[in-house]
Coordinates of C-alpha atoms in Angstrom, one line a residue:
M449 CA 190.3 132.8 179.7
S450 CA 190.8 135.0 177.4
I451 CA 188.5 137.9 176.2
V452 CA 189.3 141.3 174.8
S453 CA 189.7 144.7 175.9
P454 CA 186.7 147.0 177.2
I455 CA 187.9 149.8 175.5
R456 CA 188.9 147.2 172.1
V457 CA 185.3 146.0 172.2
F458 CA 183.5 149.6 172.6
R459 CA 185.7 150.5 169.4
S460 CA 184.2 148.0 167.8
A461 CA 181.0 148.1 169.0
A462 CA 181.1 151.8 167.7
K463 CA 182.7 150.6 164.0
Q464 CA 179.5 147.5 164.2
K465 CA 182.3 145.6 163.5
P466 CA 181.5 142.1 164.8
V467 CA 181.8 141.0 168.2
Q468 CA 182.9 137.6 169.5
P469 CA 180.1 136.0 171.7
V470 CA 182.5 136.3 175.4
G471 CA 182.9 140.1 173.6
R472 CA 179.8 140.5 173.5
R473 CA 179.0 138.7 177.2
F474 CA 182.5 141.9 177.9
L475 CA 180.6 144.4 176.4
V476 CA 177.2 143.7 178.2
G477 CA 179.2 143.8 181.7
L478 CA 181.0 147.3 180.5
V479 CA 177.5 148.6 179.7
L480 CA 175.4 147.5 182.9
A481 CA 178.6 148.9 184.9
S482 CA 178.3 152.0 183.3
L483 CA 174.4 152.0 185.2
G484 CA 176.0 150.7 188.4
V485 CA 175.1 146.9 187.9
S486 CA 177.0 144.4 189.3
T487 CA 178.5 142.5 186.5
S488 CA 179.8 139.1 189.5
S489 CA 181.4 136.3 186.9
S490 CA 179.1 133.2 186.7
A491 CA 180.6 129.8 186.9
T492 CA 180.7 129.8 183.1
E493 CA 182.0 132.2 182.7
C494 CA 184.9 131.2 185.0
N495 CA 185.9 127.9 183.2
G496 CA 183.0 126.2 185.4
K497 CA 184.1 127.0 188.4
P498 CA 181.3 128.4 191.1
D499 CA 183.3 129.6 193.6
A500 CA 185.7 132.0 191.9
L501 CA 186.7 135.0 193.2
G502 CA 185.1 137.1 190.0
T503 CA 185.4 140.6 188.8
S504 CA 182.1 142.1 191.1
R505 CA 181.5 145.3 188.5
I506 CA 183.7 147.4 186.5
I507 CA 183.3 151.1 187.1
A508 CA 184.3 154.0 184.9
V509 CA 185.9 157.3 185.7
D510 CA 186.5 160.6 184.5
P511 CA 190.7 161.4 184.9
K512 CA 188.9 165.4 184.4
D513 CA 186.8 165.1 187.6
H514 CA 189.1 163.7 189.7
P515 CA 192.8 163.8 188.9
R516 CA 194.7 162.7 191.5
I517 CA 193.7 159.5 193.7
G518 CA 195.1 157.1 196.4
T519 CA 195.0 157.4 199.8
M520 CA 198.8 157.0 200.4
Q521 CA 199.4 160.7 199.1
Y522 CA 195.8 162.4 198.4
P523 CA 192.5 163.3 200.2
E524 CA 190.4 161.4 197.4
T525 CA 190.7 157.8 196.4
L526 CA 188.5 155.5 193.6
P527 CA 184.9 155.7 194.7
L528 CA 184.6 152.1 195.9
A529 CA 182.2 150.6 198.4
D530 CA 183.0 148.3 201.2
H531 CA 185.1 146.0 201.6
E532 CA 185.9 146.0 197.3
V533 CA 189.1 146.3 195.9
V534 CA 191.0 147.4 192.9
I535 CA 193.9 145.1 192.2
T536 CA 196.9 147.0 190.8
F537 CA 200.7 145.8 189.3
D538 CA 203.5 147.9 188.2
D539 CA 207.0 147.9 186.6
G540 CA 206.5 144.5 184.1
P541 CA 205.4 143.4 181.8
S542 CA 208.0 140.2 181.7
P543 CA 208.0 136.6 180.8
R544 CA 209.0 135.4 183.9
Y545 CA 206.4 137.1 186.0
T546 CA 203.6 138.6 184.5
D547 CA 202.5 135.1 182.5
R548 CA 202.1 133.6 186.1
V549 CA 200.2 136.7 186.6
L550 CA 197.9 136.7 184.5
E551 CA 197.5 132.9 184.9
I552 CA 196.5 133.1 188.1
L553 CA 194.3 136.2 187.9
A554 CA 192.4 134.3 185.1
S555 CA 192.1 130.8 187.3
E556 CA 190.0 133.4 189.6
C557 CA 188.4 135.2 186.4
V558 CA 189.9 138.6 188.2
K559 CA 190.5 141.8 186.3
A560 CA 193.2 143.9 187.6
T561 CA 195.1 147.5 186.1
F562 CA 198.6 146.8 185.1
F563 CA 201.3 150.0 185.1
M564 CA 203.7 149.4 182.1
V565 CA 206.9 151.0 182.2
G566 CA 207.7 152.1 178.8
R567 CA 211.3 150.0 178.1
M568 CA 210.0 146.9 179.6
A569 CA 207.2 147.1 176.9
A570 CA 209.3 147.7 174.6
T571 CA 211.5 144.7 175.4
F572 CA 208.8 142.1 176.1
P573 CA 205.8 143.0 173.8
D574 CA 204.0 139.9 173.9
E575 CA 203.6 139.8 177.3
A576 CA 202.1 143.4 177.0
R577 CA 199.5 142.2 174.3
K578 CA 198.8 139.4 176.7
V579 CA 198.0 141.5 179.4
E580 CA 195.4 143.8 177.0
A581 CA 194.4 140.5 175.5
E582 CA 193.2 139.4 178.9
G583 CA 190.4 142.3 179.2
H584 CA 192.8 144.0 182.0
T585 CA 193.4 147.9 182.1
I586 CA 196.8 149.0 180.8
G587 CA 198.4 152.2 182.2
T588 CA 201.8 153.7 182.1
H589 CA 204.8 154.1 184.8
S590 CA 206.8 156.5 182.9
F591 CA 209.4 155.4 180.1
S592 CA 212.4 154.3 181.9
H593 CA 211.3 154.3 185.5
P594 CA 213.3 157.2 187.0
F595 CA 213.3 158.1 190.6
T596 CA 213.2 161.5 189.6
F597 CA 210.1 162.8 189.4
G598 CA 210.0 165.3 192.3
R599 CA 212.8 166.8 191.0
M600 CA 212.1 167.1 187.0
T601 CA 210.5 170.8 185.2
E602 CA 207.7 169.9 183.4
S603 CA 209.5 169.4 180.8
Q604 CA 211.8 166.5 181.5
A605 CA 208.3 164.8 183.4
G606 CA 206.3 165.5 179.9
R607 CA 209.1 163.4 178.2
E608 CA 208.8 160.4 180.3
I609 CA 205.1 160.2 180.3
D610 CA 205.0 160.6 176.4
G611 CA 207.9 158.1 175.9
G612 CA 206.2 155.8 178.4
I613 CA 202.8 156.1 176.3
A614 CA 204.4 155.7 173.5
A615 CA 206.2 152.3 174.2
V616 CA 203.8 150.7 175.2
G617 CA 201.3 151.9 172.8
T618 CA 203.6 151.1 170.0
A619 CA 204.1 147.1 171.8
L620 CA 200.3 146.8 172.0
G621 CA 200.2 148.2 168.7
S622 CA 198.0 151.6 169.0
S623 CA 198.1 153.8 172.5
E624 CA 194.6 153.8 171.6
E625 CA 194.4 150.6 173.7
I626 CA 196.2 152.8 176.9
A627 CA 193.9 153.9 179.5
P628 CA 194.7 157.6 180.7
F629 CA 196.4 156.0 183.7
F630 CA 199.5 157.1 185.1
R631 CA 201.5 155.5 188.5
V632 CA 204.7 158.0 189.4
P633 CA 207.9 156.0 190.2
G634 CA 208.6 155.7 193.8
L635 CA 205.6 158.0 194.5
L636 CA 207.6 160.3 194.0
T637 CA 205.5 163.2 192.5
S638 CA 205.5 166.9 191.9
E639 CA 203.4 169.8 191.5
R640 CA 205.6 170.1 188.0
T641 CA 205.1 166.4 187.5
E642 CA 201.2 166.9 188.6
A643 CA 200.6 169.4 185.9
A644 CA 202.6 167.9 183.3
L645 CA 199.8 164.9 183.8
A646 CA 196.9 167.2 184.5
S647 CA 197.8 168.8 181.1
R648 CA 198.2 165.4 179.0
G649 CA 194.3 165.1 180.7
L650 CA 196.3 162.0 182.9
M651 CA 194.7 160.8 186.0
T652 CA 197.5 160.2 188.9
W653 CA 197.2 157.0 190.5
S654 CA 199.1 156.6 194.0
A655 CA 197.6 153.5 196.1
D656 CA 195.5 153.3 198.9
V657 CA 197.3 149.6 200.2
P658 CA 200.6 148.7 199.8
A659 CA 202.1 145.3 199.6
D660 CA 205.3 145.7 200.3
D661 CA 206.5 142.8 198.0
W662 CA 209.2 145.3 196.6
L663 CA 210.8 144.2 200.1
G664 CA 212.7 141.0 201.0
I665 CA 209.9 139.8 202.5
S666 CA 208.2 136.3 201.6
S667 CA 205.1 135.4 200.3
A668 CA 203.5 135.0 203.4
E669 CA 204.7 138.2 204.8
V670 CA 202.8 139.9 201.5
V671 CA 199.5 138.8 202.3
K672 CA 199.9 139.7 205.5
R673 CA 200.6 142.8 204.9
A674 CA 198.3 143.1 202.3
I675 CA 194.7 142.0 203.7
S676 CA 195.6 143.3 207.2
R677 CA 196.2 146.7 205.6
L678 CA 193.1 146.6 203.5
E679 CA 191.1 145.3 206.8
A680 CA 192.2 148.8 208.5
K681 CA 190.7 150.9 205.5
S682 CA 187.7 148.2 204.7
R683 CA 188.4 149.1 200.7
G684 CA 190.9 150.7 198.3
I685 CA 193.2 150.1 195.6
L686 CA 195.9 147.4 195.9
L687 CA 199.6 147.9 195.1
L688 CA 201.6 144.9 193.4
H689 CA 204.2 144.6 190.9
D690 CA 204.8 142.0 188.3
I691 CA 208.6 141.8 189.0
H692 CA 208.9 139.7 192.0
E693 CA 208.8 135.9 192.7
R694 CA 207.6 136.9 195.5
T695 CA 204.3 138.3 194.4
V696 CA 203.6 135.3 192.3
G697 CA 203.6 133.4 195.6
A698 CA 201.5 135.4 196.9
L699 CA 199.5 136.0 194.7
P700 CA 196.9 132.7 194.8
D701 CA 196.6 133.2 198.6
L702 CA 195.6 136.8 198.6
L703 CA 192.9 135.9 196.1
S704 CA 191.8 133.0 198.3
E705 CA 191.7 135.9 201.5
L706 CA 190.3 137.9 199.5
K707 CA 187.3 135.4 198.8
T708 CA 187.0 134.0 202.2
R709 CA 187.0 137.5 203.7
G710 CA 183.8 138.9 201.6
Y711 CA 186.1 141.7 199.0
K712 CA 184.9 141.8 195.6
V713 CA 186.9 143.1 193.0
V714 CA 186.3 145.8 190.6
Q715 CA 187.8 146.9 187.4
V716 CA 188.6 150.3 186.6
V717 CA 188.1 151.4 182.9
A718 CA 188.5 155.4 181.8
A719 CA 184.9 157.0 180.5
N720 CA 184.6 157.9 177.3
A721 CA 182.7 158.5 174.1
T722 CA 181.5 155.4 174.4
I723 CA 182.1 154.5 178.0
A724 CA 179.7 156.4 180.2
K725 CA 181.0 157.6 183.1
T726 CA 179.7 155.8 186.4
E727 CA 177.7 158.2 188.2
T728 CA 179.2 158.8 191.8
T729 CA 178.6 161.1 194.5
S730 CA 181.6 163.2 196.0
E731 CA 181.2 161.4 199.3
Q732 CA 182.1 158.1 197.2
W733 CA 185.6 159.5 196.7
R734 CA 186.8 159.6 200.3
L735 CA 187.9 156.4 202.6
P736 CA 185.8 156.3 206.0
P737 CA 188.2 157.0 209.1
A738 CA 190.8 153.7 209.3
R739 CA 189.7 150.9 212.0
A740 CA 191.7 149.0 214.5
V741 CA 192.7 145.2 213.3
G742 CA 193.6 142.5 215.5
A743 CA 197.1 142.5 217.4
E744 CA 198.3 139.2 215.2
E745 CA 197.4 141.2 212.0
N746 CA 198.3 145.0 213.4
V747 CA 201.0 145.8 210.3
P748 CA 201.5 149.7 209.9
V749 CA 200.0 150.9 207.3
A750 CA 202.1 153.0 204.9
E751 CA 200.4 156.5 204.5
A752 CA 203.4 157.9 202.1
P753 CA 206.2 157.1 199.9
L754 CA 208.5 155.0 200.8
S755 CA 212.2 155.3 202.2
A756 CA 214.9 155.6 199.4
A757 CA 216.4 152.3 200.8
A758 CA 213.6 151.0 198.1
P759 CA 214.6 151.4 194.8
V760 CA 218.1 150.0 195.3
K761 CA 216.3 146.5 195.6
K762 CA 213.9 147.5 192.8
A763 CA 216.8 148.6 190.5
A764 CA 218.4 145.0 191.4
A765 CA 215.0 142.9 190.3
L766 CA 214.7 145.0 187.4
R767 CA 218.5 144.1 186.6
R768 CA 217.8 140.6 187.1
I769 CA 214.5 140.8 184.5
E770 CA 216.5 142.4 181.9
G771 CA 219.2 140.0 182.0
S772 CA 222.3 140.9 180.2
S773 CA 220.1 143.2 177.7
G774 CA 220.8 146.2 180.5
C775 CA 217.2 147.6 178.9
L776 CA 215.9 149.7 182.2
G777 CA 219.9 150.6 182.9
G778 CA 219.6 152.2 185.8
A779 CA 215.9 152.5 186.7
K780 CA 215.2 152.9 190.3
G781 CA 211.7 153.4 191.9
F782 CA 208.7 150.9 192.6

């Protein structure tokens, strides 16, 4: 089921334009979410599927209050309750993979956050618009996906950041459709890059739970690693990519496992003049200590940006998607 984006619905409401029935339901959900009320998808909202995983609630965050999140790098993460997960995808959009990811998410009425690469959105603007039309949150992941943000000057980082936002905005028809959320390629940031992001009012997203779907592992192994690491932390931001066949193959089983284990999916949007910030306490922005997992699921949890070996595999994947266009050239990273 396709629904309009939260930002677009609120803009329409603010201008007192007519809103379609589905949009009104989502608008009500966002209003309730701003009050801390659950907005779990009902059977009628998920094509009559009574056991759909759904999106349990929507939280609105202010980047100025918490500019850097994700315990792979930072002390804070999103203010999630036990067994809540935020699903994120990097590196797209692409018609080969993003379309199928959207179909799988829609089958369970799950909303995610997509961190788009500017050049990918410029090459595949129809795919970018599909993500927005399905009501997912859209952040950015730079213009050309360089693996050098850790060495850039603040000015250089700013140009990559701005270029990505501009390209994604052009693909969507407006930069206003983009959330002020940014993930640094490769998670290789620096004080200069973070200063460039902060000066633009952007929230830097790392992650809590990597699924290693950029490595040469099977879809089953992607699910195993994601679930094991999520179980160890009991909640968090899950890092995936919509440019890999193994991710598409893993996603149905991953959503099924989340549902079986009692996890709830949370969507994140940016607070603004029409979306009230979700009230939280400072303690909610910190994960509790990780717990032990069963020996059969004991996959080490990555707590820092991974080695420089992975970018080579990611660059190859991006080149395959681009085909002969060579759009991303030497783009590297996660």
